[in-house]
């Protein structure tokens, strides 16, 4: 017999509507119509204006035959069009595929084919690469190309499309009655992983997860209404960690930026009264290492969120000294950006800055609306002891987890084996439940049978005052199997030598962990500031032991 | 053919977990184990302790055979047991039925029967009435009675149950592996409406809605982590507007209170550093009208939320002068308490306090995670013009809406007709989208064919400096059909006469709206501070025109 609580109490349109971040825009336009939503060069738009433009754009897509589950690809820097795309594409029922603007034409062509894009919206800066990519496509179905012209762009306006973005705006109906998604499990976005090996995988986000992560961002940051948010983080990366939706939920201001540049960051913070921004460690390091006179007017208390790579303790310390309130989060494309946060504890405030930075350098605990973040033995799927020692794999579970990999059921099932998302990141869990990454599975260096955490060695390198950036990878070695190879970028004007760096490592590390090879030079980075270890591994393989004399134990 | 975004991308335990406020407790216990959760007399418990007790209690219920969809009734004031019940009952899969502690034995007996309670947990203060209610039950199935003793209670500990609440704690397993609800649509709570006519209706809440409203409370209030919350609002009323769950999500402190008393409120605010509290207007009026010397040390900036009845502008003004930051919200039992908020606009700050109070006295706009709040013509189901004039019915829609009325499909279908929840409240909508209640459908007075809003007349009454509380109801009249009858409670030491009150109304109202009858005396109120208009209607019907001489137009 059915329980009284299961009987005659169905879901109806009155008591059940899909969770979706689109409604955040609708509500802010209703409640805060005259509040500023977007700032870009001379452009200023309110939430009412942004909503009206999004209704026009969604309606124009529908008029051109786009609808549910159709893919709209965009190749855009952090411009107003990119903010709008996060709303009008799903308002048309379609799926937003943000393309990484640093990618080459053949990779883009793969994504356009694989994601079955029907529309691509392109900034003039990337018109040439998209033009090439379109020619390289295998798919012969029509692709509508739209040029998103930008008055702030200083290059030549190289048009390759059928119409411009503003033409599309004009085509649309400002009173368009857009619909909620049929189901909150419907796809809202498609994000390709950087794919260090093989083809990139297409990570599909759903409306429910996008809303859950956007709200979790607010909860972790105690973000009040009307923040002023600086777009240093590319929106093509995990949909800017869902912050376009967070900003709509808070009726905040999107300060757009075409290009990340330390002077522009610092000037924007001061000029626009920026309250929040996000980025990989490299972004924050730019600020920390900016010339002293540039930093004179920096306000204190600006909230900065760091993720994308484990931030070195020295960077956390540097940010704190400058008066930034730094929150360290951890995540992956598969979990909408941040899904774990190094939640600060009041008791840490009495510690000295170095000890505090070590605690803050841990990845932390699950995000508010994520269900679980546990370090497990991947064989037994049992949590490792919370001893800060035993290494396992970080497993995540909950609503802030992708729908799966597009057209790749095998990879999806592997990723979700045993009901947890397998991150591939190796970590320990401390008695307080905080997770600390030791390495990516593939970044561990196995030397003479001993595991070496590349991150541990990097942390030591960063503690050297002359080191600006560092990365350690495995170098094939006949005797040891692998040995640690360090790539180091030193600060302008610094004078450290490779042998001094080795000496520094020897003072802080067990002998077998000390890099056998140290190579100076600029580090290759992805567009999101992640150091490209796969590139360094290739280099390490081809480097003769030119510095061997300096690295003998 | 299935779309690529609908294929091979199923919900799994890795990427889909039920939304439920229970996980808020779990997370705060994990992340903030040593933070204070509950304060009550000499009792101090952390979030870790509270979680452990809830695991024990849930496990003890399971051991005694309770499970999914079983009803656990509680008759408790705002004590730690009441906070815990909001977690351990759903952790056992059961449904929490909070009973209004002001109710009589026969009404309680009806609720125990109708809700099919298997357990009742009772505070010693209410042991006698529960004892009577149990005898009055029609249902003959066993009912487990548990005495929730309370060291703060000063009366005699009248035990009527099989065991005590602390016995139940002892029975349970602190390591109990409780389960998430099978579905977020599962019932979490059962709240009986006050039921002014006929039997009370049982409003069923689901996990999804409870989580959505708990989060919306945070979003509207910009509530940071670790608030200190004073329990002036009864938790038996709409589950304390979902604040037990909000507090768990924010790892805040529950300052418990057995009894609402103005001295206790003001002392608690100062002693515990209270940052937030909620209540009906009557609660805030107590504070506004407290003796001057009692209010000397009140901190400024405490956030107060008011709902439960339209607050008179004079109260809003008084709170503001005392330095409270007042948020006016609107809702009903059917929408988990608040579902509409009078969101403050920066532009209002430059207005004078009276004009601002008028704007703040409106019910406002939809809550963050509610989908829609619109004033509609109930016949056509079309929105009324946003002119601040045209009266329609407030319709609500979205995830912050009940599952329905228990065992009452007819009432549920009526309430949700045409895909909107019909509130029964008559209102106008202003050009800025803000809703302003004009009256409950049943409170409108129809005099000589003209509609009179009882609230409009009450607002005028409250503007008289001697009026502490006022209510206007229809009085049957041979000539006019109905005439307005005012019941007025004047302030201690005030000297206004009924005829002065009539004169005051005449200055501010059209002649036909002026009360024909004015009666002085204490107003009957519900336990949540709502004035009992049904009681006043009865009185108005039986009152001869004793004050007629004072109320001739």
Coordinates of C-alpha atoms in Angstrom, one line a residue, chain B residues 27 111 219 222 271 530 533:
Chain B
X27 CA 28.7 19.3 6.4
X111 CA -3.8 16.0 14.0
X219 CA 20.6 34.7 -0.1
X222 CA 23.2 38.1 2.7
X271 CA 24.4 38.8 25.9
X530 CA -1.4 36.8 14.2
X533 CA -9.8 37.8 12.9

